JSON list of C-alpha atoms in Angstrom, two decimals:
[
{"chain": "W", "resi": 1, "resn": "UNK", "atom": "CA", "xyz": [-30.98, 33.41, 52.21]},
{"chain": "W", "resi": 2, "resn": "UNK", "atom": "CA", "xyz": [-32.58, 35.24, 49.28]},
{"chain": "W", "resi": 3, "resn": "UNK", "atom": "CA", "xyz": [-30.06, 33.67, 46.89]},
{"chain": "W", "resi": 4, "resn": "UNK", "atom": "CA", "xyz": [-30.80, 30.20, 48.21]},
{"chain": "W", "resi": 5, "resn": "UNK", "atom": "CA", "xyz": [-34.55, 30.79, 47.84]},
{"chain": "W", "resi": 6, "resn": "UNK", "atom": "CA", "xyz": [-34.07, 32.14, 44.29]},
{"chain": "W", "resi": 7, "resn": "UNK", "atom": "CA", "xyz": [-31.94, 29.13, 43.28]},
{"chain": "W", "resi": 8, "resn": "UNK", "atom": "CA", "xyz": [-34.50, 26.70, 44.74]},
{"chain": "W", "resi": 9, "resn": "UNK", "atom": "CA", "xyz": [-37.33, 28.46, 42.92]},
{"chain": "W", "resi": 10, "resn": "UNK", "atom": "CA", "xyz": [-35.43, 28.36, 39.62]},
{"chain": "W", "resi": 11, "resn": "UNK", "atom": "CA", "xyz": [-34.65, 24.66, 40.09]},
{"chain": "W", "resi": 12, "resn": "UNK", "atom": "CA", "xyz": [-38.33, 23.85, 40.73]},
{"chain": "W", "resi": 13, "resn": "UNK", "atom": "CA", "xyz": [-39.40, 25.87, 37.69]},
{"chain": "W", "resi": 14, "resn": "UNK", "atom": "CA", "xyz": [-36.83, 24.17, 35.48]},
{"chain": "W", "resi": 15, "resn": "UNK", "atom": "CA", "xyz": [-37.94, 20.72, 36.68]},
{"chain": "W", "resi": 16, "resn": "UNK", "atom": "CA", "xyz": [-41.59, 21.55, 36.04]},
{"chain": "W", "resi": 17, "resn": "UNK", "atom": "CA", "xyz": [-40.81, 22.82, 32.54]},
{"chain": "W", "resi": 18, "resn": "UNK", "atom": "CA", "xyz": [-38.60, 19.81, 31.74]},
{"chain": "W", "resi": 19, "resn": "UNK", "atom": "CA", "xyz": [-41.45, 17.36, 32.27]},
{"chain": "W", "resi": 20, "resn": "UNK", "atom": "CA", "xyz": [-44.02, 18.16, 29.57]},
{"chain": "W", "resi": 21, "resn": "UNK", "atom": "CA", "xyz": [-45.81, 14.81, 29.51]},
{"chain": "W", "resi": 22, "resn": "UNK", "atom": "CA", "xyz": [-48.61, 13.93, 31.93]},
{"chain": "W", "resi": 23, "resn": "UNK", "atom": "CA", "xyz": [-47.70, 10.24, 31.63]},
{"chain": "W", "resi": 24, "resn": "UNK", "atom": "CA", "xyz": [-44.11, 9.25, 30.85]},
{"chain": "W", "resi": 25, "resn": "UNK", "atom": "CA", "xyz": [-43.51, 7.73, 27.41]},
{"chain": "W", "resi": 26, "resn": "UNK", "atom": "CA", "xyz": [-40.75, 5.19, 26.94]},
{"chain": "W", "resi": 27, "resn": "UNK", "atom": "CA", "xyz": [-39.30, 3.93, 23.67]},
{"chain": "W", "resi": 28, "resn": "UNK", "atom": "CA", "xyz": [-39.59, 0.18, 23.27]},
{"chain": "W", "resi": 29, "resn": "UNK", "atom": "CA", "xyz": [-36.10, -1.20, 22.75]},
{"chain": "W", "resi": 30, "resn": "UNK", "atom": "CA", "xyz": [-34.73, -2.57, 20.54]},
{"chain": "W", "resi": 31, "resn": "UNK", "atom": "CA", "xyz": [-36.22, -0.87, 17.51]},
{"chain": "W", "resi": 32, "resn": "UNK", "atom": "CA", "xyz": [-37.01, -3.50, 14.89]},
{"chain": "W", "resi": 33, "resn": "UNK", "atom": "CA", "xyz": [-37.41, -3.71, 11.14]},
{"chain": "W", "resi": 34, "resn": "UNK", "atom": "CA", "xyz": [-40.99, -4.21, 9.97]},
{"chain": "W", "resi": 35, "resn": "UNK", "atom": "CA", "xyz": [-41.67, -7.45, 8.11]},
{"chain": "W", "resi": 36, "resn": "UNK", "atom": "CA", "xyz": [-40.80, -6.86, 4.46]},
{"chain": "W", "resi": 37, "resn": "UNK", "atom": "CA", "xyz": [-38.85, -3.66, 5.19]},
{"chain": "W", "resi": 38, "resn": "UNK", "atom": "CA", "xyz": [-36.80, -2.60, 2.19]},
{"chain": "W", "resi": 39, "resn": "UNK", "atom": "CA", "xyz": [-33.20, -1.93, 3.21]},
{"chain": "W", "resi": 40, "resn": "UNK", "atom": "CA", "xyz": [-29.92, -2.49, 1.38]},
{"chain": "W", "resi": 41, "resn": "UNK", "atom": "CA", "xyz": [-28.19, -5.19, 3.46]},
{"chain": "W", "resi": 42, "resn": "UNK", "atom": "CA", "xyz": [-24.79, -3.43, 3.42]},
{"chain": "W", "resi": 43, "resn": "UNK", "atom": "CA", "xyz": [-26.35, -0.20, 4.74]},
{"chain": "W", "resi": 44, "resn": "UNK", "atom": "CA", "xyz": [-28.30, -2.19, 7.36]},
{"chain": "W", "resi": 45, "resn": "UNK", "atom": "CA", "xyz": [-25.10, -3.84, 8.62]},
{"chain": "W", "resi": 46, "resn": "UNK", "atom": "CA", "xyz": [-22.81, -0.79, 8.46]},
{"chain": "W", "resi": 47, "resn": "UNK", "atom": "CA", "xyz": [-25.14, 1.97, 9.64]},
{"chain": "W", "resi": 48, "resn": "UNK", "atom": "CA", "xyz": [-27.20, 0.09, 12.26]},
{"chain": "W", "resi": 49, "resn": "UNK", "atom": "CA", "xyz": [-30.22, 2.31, 11.60]},
{"chain": "W", "resi": 50, "resn": "UNK", "atom": "CA", "xyz": [-32.10, 0.81, 14.57]},
{"chain": "W", "resi": 51, "resn": "UNK", "atom": "CA", "xyz": [-29.35, 1.92, 16.98]},
{"chain": "W", "resi": 52, "resn": "UNK", "atom": "CA", "xyz": [-29.14, 5.30, 15.27]},
{"chain": "W", "resi": 53, "resn": "UNK", "atom": "CA", "xyz": [-32.86, 5.92, 15.79]},
{"chain": "W", "resi": 54, "resn": "UNK", "atom": "CA", "xyz": [-32.77, 4.68, 19.38]},
{"chain": "W", "resi": 55, "resn": "UNK", "atom": "CA", "xyz": [-29.85, 6.96, 20.23]},
{"chain": "W", "resi": 56, "resn": "UNK", "atom": "CA", "xyz": [-31.90, 9.99, 19.11]},
{"chain": "W", "resi": 57, "resn": "UNK", "atom": "CA", "xyz": [-35.46, 9.05, 20.10]},
{"chain": "W", "resi": 58, "resn": "UNK", "atom": "CA", "xyz": [-34.61, 7.73, 23.60]},
{"chain": "W", "resi": 59, "resn": "UNK", "atom": "CA", "xyz": [-32.97, 10.97, 24.83]},
{"chain": "W", "resi": 60, "resn": "UNK", "atom": "CA", "xyz": [-35.75, 13.04, 23.24]},
{"chain": "W", "resi": 61, "resn": "UNK", "atom": "CA", "xyz": [-38.34, 11.11, 25.27]},
{"chain": "W", "resi": 62, "resn": "UNK", "atom": "CA", "xyz": [-36.11, 11.32, 28.36]},
{"chain": "W", "resi": 63, "resn": "UNK", "atom": "CA", "xyz": [-36.17, 15.12, 28.13]},
{"chain": "W", "resi": 64, "resn": "UNK", "atom": "CA", "xyz": [-39.94, 15.14, 27.67]},
{"chain": "W", "resi": 65, "resn": "UNK", "atom": "CA", "xyz": [-40.36, 12.80, 30.65]},
{"chain": "W", "resi": 66, "resn": "UNK", "atom": "CA", "xyz": [-38.17, 15.07, 32.77]},
{"chain": "W", "resi": 67, "resn": "UNK", "atom": "CA", "xyz": [-36.32, 12.03, 34.06]},
{"chain": "W", "resi": 68, "resn": "UNK", "atom": "CA", "xyz": [-33.64, 11.48, 31.46]},
{"chain": "W", "resi": 69, "resn": "UNK", "atom": "CA", "xyz": [-34.98, 7.96, 31.01]},
{"chain": "W", "resi": 70, "resn": "UNK", "atom": "CA", "xyz": [-36.50, 7.37, 27.59]},
{"chain": "W", "resi": 71, "resn": "UNK", "atom": "CA", "xyz": [-36.24, 3.66, 26.81]},
{"chain": "W", "resi": 72, "resn": "UNK", "atom": "CA", "xyz": [-37.63, 0.39, 28.14]},
{"chain": "W", "resi": 73, "resn": "UNK", "atom": "CA", "xyz": [-36.59, -3.14, 27.21]},
{"chain": "W", "resi": 74, "resn": "UNK", "atom": "CA", "xyz": [-40.23, -4.05, 26.50]},
{"chain": "W", "resi": 75, "resn": "UNK", "atom": "CA", "xyz": [-43.78, -2.86, 27.00]},
{"chain": "W", "resi": 76, "resn": "UNK", "atom": "CA", "xyz": [-43.89, -5.00, 30.18]},
{"chain": "W", "resi": 77, "resn": "UNK", "atom": "CA", "xyz": [-40.94, -3.02, 31.62]},
{"chain": "W", "resi": 78, "resn": "UNK", "atom": "CA", "xyz": [-42.73, 0.32, 31.15]},
{"chain": "W", "resi": 79, "resn": "UNK", "atom": "CA", "xyz": [-44.49, 0.09, 34.56]},
{"chain": "W", "resi": 80, "resn": "UNK", "atom": "CA", "xyz": [-47.27, 2.66, 34.18]},
{"chain": "W", "resi": 81, "resn": "UNK", "atom": "CA", "xyz": [-45.68, 4.57, 31.31]},
{"chain": "W", "resi": 82, "resn": "UNK", "atom": "CA", "xyz": [-46.96, 4.68, 27.77]},
{"chain": "W", "resi": 83, "resn": "UNK", "atom": "CA", "xyz": [-44.77, 2.95, 25.20]},
{"chain": "W", "resi": 84, "resn": "UNK", "atom": "CA", "xyz": [-43.63, 4.22, 21.81]},
{"chain": "W", "resi": 85, "resn": "UNK", "atom": "CA", "xyz": [-43.04, 1.32, 19.42]},
{"chain": "W", "resi": 86, "resn": "UNK", "atom": "CA", "xyz": [-41.04, 2.22, 16.32]},
{"chain": "W", "resi": 87, "resn": "UNK", "atom": "CA", "xyz": [-40.53, -0.06, 13.32]},
{"chain": "W", "resi": 88, "resn": "UNK", "atom": "CA", "xyz": [-38.29, 0.73, 10.36]},
{"chain": "W", "resi": 89, "resn": "UNK", "atom": "CA", "xyz": [-40.26, 0.23, 7.15]},
{"chain": "W", "resi": 90, "resn": "UNK", "atom": "CA", "xyz": [-37.87, 1.54, 4.49]},
{"chain": "W", "resi": 91, "resn": "UNK", "atom": "CA", "xyz": [-34.34, 2.89, 4.17]},
{"chain": "W", "resi": 92, "resn": "UNK", "atom": "CA", "xyz": [-33.21, 4.44, 0.92]},
{"chain": "W", "resi": 93, "resn": "UNK", "atom": "CA", "xyz": [-29.48, 4.59, 0.74]},
{"chain": "W", "resi": 94, "resn": "UNK", "atom": "CA", "xyz": [-26.55, 2.88, -0.84]},
{"chain": "W", "resi": 95, "resn": "UNK", "atom": "CA", "xyz": [-22.83, 3.39, -0.31]},
{"chain": "W", "resi": 96, "resn": "UNK", "atom": "CA", "xyz": [-21.15, 6.39, -1.82]},
{"chain": "W", "resi": 97, "resn": "UNK", "atom": "CA", "xyz": [-22.43, 9.13, 0.47]},
{"chain": "W", "resi": 98, "resn": "UNK", "atom": "CA", "xyz": [-24.09, 12.11, -1.17]},
{"chain": "W", "resi": 99, "resn": "UNK", "atom": "CA", "xyz": [-22.70, 11.12, -4.56]},
{"chain": "W", "resi": 100, "resn": "UNK", "atom": "CA", "xyz": [-25.14, 8.19, -4.74]},
{"chain": "W", "resi": 101, "resn": "UNK", "atom": "CA", "xyz": [-28.22, 10.41, -4.30]},
{"chain": "W", "resi": 102, "resn": "UNK", "atom": "CA", "xyz": [-30.56, 11.38, -1.47]},
{"chain": "W", "resi": 103, "resn": "UNK", "atom": "CA", "xyz": [-31.10, 9.12, 1.53]},
{"chain": "W", "resi": 104, "resn": "UNK", "atom": "CA", "xyz": [-34.24, 8.50, 3.55]},
{"chain": "W", "resi": 105, "resn": "UNK", "atom": "CA", "xyz": [-35.61, 6.60, 6.51]},
{"chain": "W", "resi": 106, "resn": "UNK", "atom": "CA", "xyz": [-39.27, 5.65, 6.89]},
{"chain": "W", "resi": 107, "resn": "UNK", "atom": "CA", "xyz": [-40.75, 4.40, 10.15]},
{"chain": "W", "resi": 108, "resn": "UNK", "atom": "CA", "xyz": [-44.10, 3.39, 11.59]},
{"chain": "W", "resi": 109, "resn": "UNK", "atom": "CA", "xyz": [-44.67, 4.62, 15.15]},
{"chain": "W", "resi": 110, "resn": "UNK", "atom": "CA", "xyz": [-47.34, 3.40, 17.54]},
{"chain": "W", "resi": 111, "resn": "UNK", "atom": "CA", "xyz": [-48.16, 4.87, 20.93]},
{"chain": "W", "resi": 112, "resn": "UNK", "atom": "CA", "xyz": [-49.35, 2.15, 23.31]},
{"chain": "W", "resi": 113, "resn": "UNK", "atom": "CA", "xyz": [-51.13, 2.66, 26.60]},
{"chain": "W", "resi": 114, "resn": "UNK", "atom": "CA", "xyz": [-51.44, -0.51, 28.70]},
{"chain": "W", "resi": 115, "resn": "UNK", "atom": "CA", "xyz": [-50.61, -2.59, 25.63]},
{"chain": "W", "resi": 116, "resn": "UNK", "atom": "CA", "xyz": [-53.27, -1.05, 23.37]},
{"chain": "W", "resi": 117, "resn": "UNK", "atom": "CA", "xyz": [-52.44, 1.18, 20.40]},
{"chain": "W", "resi": 118, "resn": "UNK", "atom": "CA", "xyz": [-53.90, 4.64, 21.04]},
{"chain": "W", "resi": 119, "resn": "UNK", "atom": "CA", "xyz": [-52.29, 6.47, 18.09]},
{"chain": "W", "resi": 120, "resn": "UNK", "atom": "CA", "xyz": [-50.07, 5.65, 15.16]},
{"chain": "W", "resi": 121, "resn": "UNK", "atom": "CA", "xyz": [-48.25, 7.53, 12.42]},
{"chain": "W", "resi": 122, "resn": "UNK", "atom": "CA", "xyz": [-45.83, 7.02, 9.57]},
{"chain": "W", "resi": 123, "resn": "UNK", "atom": "CA", "xyz": [-42.80, 9.24, 9.07]},
{"chain": "W", "resi": 124, "resn": "UNK", "atom": "CA", "xyz": [-40.51, 9.54, 6.06]},
{"chain": "W", "resi": 125, "resn": "UNK", "atom": "CA", "xyz": [-37.53, 11.91, 6.18]},
{"chain": "W", "resi": 126, "resn": "UNK", "atom": "CA", "xyz": [-35.23, 12.61, 3.23]},
{"chain": "W", "resi": 127, "resn": "UNK", "atom": "CA", "xyz": [-31.84, 14.30, 3.18]},
{"chain": "W", "resi": 128, "resn": "UNK", "atom": "CA", "xyz": [-28.93, 14.88, 0.85]},
{"chain": "W", "resi": 129, "resn": "UNK", "atom": "CA", "xyz": [-26.55, 15.52, 3.74]},
{"chain": "W", "resi": 130, "resn": "UNK", "atom": "CA", "xyz": [-26.77, 19.27, 4.11]},
{"chain": "W", "resi": 131, "resn": "UNK", "atom": "CA", "xyz": [-24.20, 21.85, 3.14]},
{"chain": "W", "resi": 132, "resn": "UNK", "atom": "CA", "xyz": [-21.25, 19.49, 3.38]},
{"chain": "W", "resi": 133, "resn": "UNK", "atom": "CA", "xyz": [-23.13, 16.38, 2.24]},
{"chain": "W", "resi": 134, "resn": "UNK", "atom": "CA", "xyz": [-20.55, 15.71, -0.48]},
{"chain": "W", "resi": 135, "resn": "UNK", "atom": "CA", "xyz": [-17.96, 15.07, 2.24]},
{"chain": "W", "resi": 136, "resn": "UNK", "atom": "CA", "xyz": [-20.13, 12.76, 4.36]},
{"chain": "W", "resi": 137, "resn": "UNK", "atom": "CA", "xyz": [-20.66, 9.03, 4.24]},
{"chain": "W", "resi": 138, "resn": "UNK", "atom": "CA", "xyz": [-24.01, 7.30, 3.85]},
{"chain": "W", "resi": 139, "resn": "UNK", "atom": "CA", "xyz": [-24.38, 6.56, 7.57]},
{"chain": "W", "resi": 140, "resn": "UNK", "atom": "CA", "xyz": [-23.77, 10.14, 8.68]},
{"chain": "W", "resi": 141, "resn": "UNK", "atom": "CA", "xyz": [-26.24, 11.37, 6.07]},
{"chain": "W", "resi": 142, "resn": "UNK", "atom": "CA", "xyz": [-28.87, 8.88, 7.30]},
{"chain": "W", "resi": 143, "resn": "UNK", "atom": "CA", "xyz": [-28.18, 10.08, 10.85]},
{"chain": "W", "resi": 144, "resn": "UNK", "atom": "CA", "xyz": [-29.62, 13.47, 9.81]},
{"chain": "W", "resi": 145, "resn": "UNK", "atom": "CA", "xyz": [-32.90, 11.73, 8.96]},
{"chain": "W", "resi": 146, "resn": "UNK", "atom": "CA", "xyz": [-32.84, 9.87, 12.29]},
{"chain": "W", "resi": 147, "resn": "UNK", "atom": "CA", "xyz": [-32.41, 13.18, 14.11]},
{"chain": "W", "resi": 148, "resn": "UNK", "atom": "CA", "xyz": [-35.38, 14.70, 12.24]},
{"chain": "W", "resi": 149, "resn": "UNK", "atom": "CA", "xyz": [-37.52, 11.64, 13.03]},
{"chain": "W", "resi": 150, "resn": "UNK", "atom": "CA", "xyz": [-36.68, 11.94, 16.75]},
{"chain": "W", "resi": 151, "resn": "UNK", "atom": "CA", "xyz": [-37.76, 15.59, 16.76]},
{"chain": "W", "resi": 152, "resn": "UNK", "atom": "CA", "xyz": [-40.97, 14.73, 14.92]},
{"chain": "W", "resi": 153, "resn": "UNK", "atom": "CA", "xyz": [-41.78, 11.92, 17.34]},
{"chain": "W", "resi": 154, "resn": "UNK", "atom": "CA", "xyz": [-41.03, 14.09, 20.36]},
{"chain": "W", "resi": 155, "resn": "UNK", "atom": "CA", "xyz": [-43.55, 16.64, 19.20]},
{"chain": "W", "resi": 156, "resn": "UNK", "atom": "CA", "xyz": [-46.07, 13.97, 18.12]},
{"chain": "W", "resi": 157, "resn": "UNK", "atom": "CA", "xyz": [-45.90, 12.22, 21.51]},
{"chain": "W", "resi": 158, "resn": "UNK", "atom": "CA", "xyz": [-46.30, 15.42, 23.51]},
{"chain": "W", "resi": 159, "resn": "UNK", "atom": "CA", "xyz": [-49.08, 16.95, 21.37]},
{"chain": "W", "resi": 160, "resn": "UNK", "atom": "CA", "xyz": [-51.93, 14.60, 20.32]},
{"chain": "W", "resi": 161, "resn": "UNK", "atom": "CA", "xyz": [-53.21, 17.17, 17.81]},
{"chain": "W", "resi": 162, "resn": "UNK", "atom": "CA", "xyz": [-49.87, 17.38, 15.98]},
{"chain": "W", "resi": 163, "resn": "UNK", "atom": "CA", "xyz": [-49.96, 15.83, 12.51]},
{"chain": "W", "resi": 164, "resn": "UNK", "atom": "CA", "xyz": [-46.63, 14.84, 10.98]},
{"chain": "W", "resi": 165, "resn": "UNK", "atom": "CA", "xyz": [-46.51, 16.20, 7.45]},
{"chain": "W", "resi": 166, "resn": "UNK", "atom": "CA", "xyz": [-45.27, 13.93, 4.68]},
{"chain": "W", "resi": 167, "resn": "UNK", "atom": "CA", "xyz": [-42.00, 15.22, 3.31]},
{"chain": "W", "resi": 168, "resn": "UNK", "atom": "CA", "xyz": [-42.01, 15.67, -0.47]},
{"chain": "W", "resi": 169, "resn": "UNK", "atom": "CA", "xyz": [-39.79, 13.43, -2.56]},
{"chain": "W", "resi": 170, "resn": "UNK", "atom": "CA", "xyz": [-36.58, 15.30, -3.43]},
{"chain": "W", "resi": 171, "resn": "UNK", "atom": "CA", "xyz": [-36.12, 16.74, -6.90]},
{"chain": "W", "resi": 172, "resn": "UNK", "atom": "CA", "xyz": [-34.57, 14.15, -9.21]},
{"chain": "W", "resi": 173, "resn": "UNK", "atom": "CA", "xyz": [-36.11, 11.15, -7.42]},
{"chain": "W", "resi": 174, "resn": "UNK", "atom": "CA", "xyz": [-39.35, 9.43, -8.47]},
{"chain": "W", "resi": 175, "resn": "UNK", "atom": "CA", "xyz": [-42.04, 8.36, -5.98]},
{"chain": "W", "resi": 176, "resn": "UNK", "atom": "CA", "xyz": [-40.51, 4.89, -5.54]},
{"chain": "W", "resi": 177, "resn": "UNK", "atom": "CA", "xyz": [-37.18, 6.40, -4.45]},
{"chain": "W", "resi": 178, "resn": "UNK", "atom": "CA", "xyz": [-35.36, 5.71, -7.70]},
{"chain": "W", "resi": 179, "resn": "UNK", "atom": "CA", "xyz": [-33.18, 8.49, -9.05]},
{"chain": "W", "resi": 180, "resn": "UNK", "atom": "CA", "xyz": [-34.24, 9.95, -12.36]},
{"chain": "W", "resi": 181, "resn": "UNK", "atom": "CA", "xyz": [-31.79, 11.04, -15.07]},
{"chain": "W", "resi": 182, "resn": "UNK", "atom": "CA", "xyz": [-32.48, 14.75, -14.57]},
{"chain": "W", "resi": 183, "resn": "UNK", "atom": "CA", "xyz": [-30.42, 15.57, -11.50]}
]
């Protein structure tokens, strides 16, 4: 009997800790490209950045909601939940993996409550692929940025005071994302 009571208590505690949001937040799906977004067409077609972001952000929100559900087909499907709308604004990356320089993804995120924007932020995450970046392709390197963006958004959604810090441009790349000769 004591074991059963202990297991039930642990299960209730775990469920309470799993749900950290007072109101569930669902990712609006599909993620879209912002008008005028700068993306190399080949990378857009091969990497499917929108799917990459959705596959990381949706589960992150599902964990925060405590339900496992993190996406909605539209704001109308949210049914009482807040909605996180993400738009891709820029993707820096060309074929060639790490050998063609650093990669980045920039997004604009808006938190909507009953259809009205309550907060918004911009996120830009750079990567060169990590320790084994030289052996990775462009899409897997960009996936690292998508993972970082999902973590940032999870924290931003759950903590209104959290400010996402702008990541500095990597060494050897100018502010516009163009590689400089000194690498």
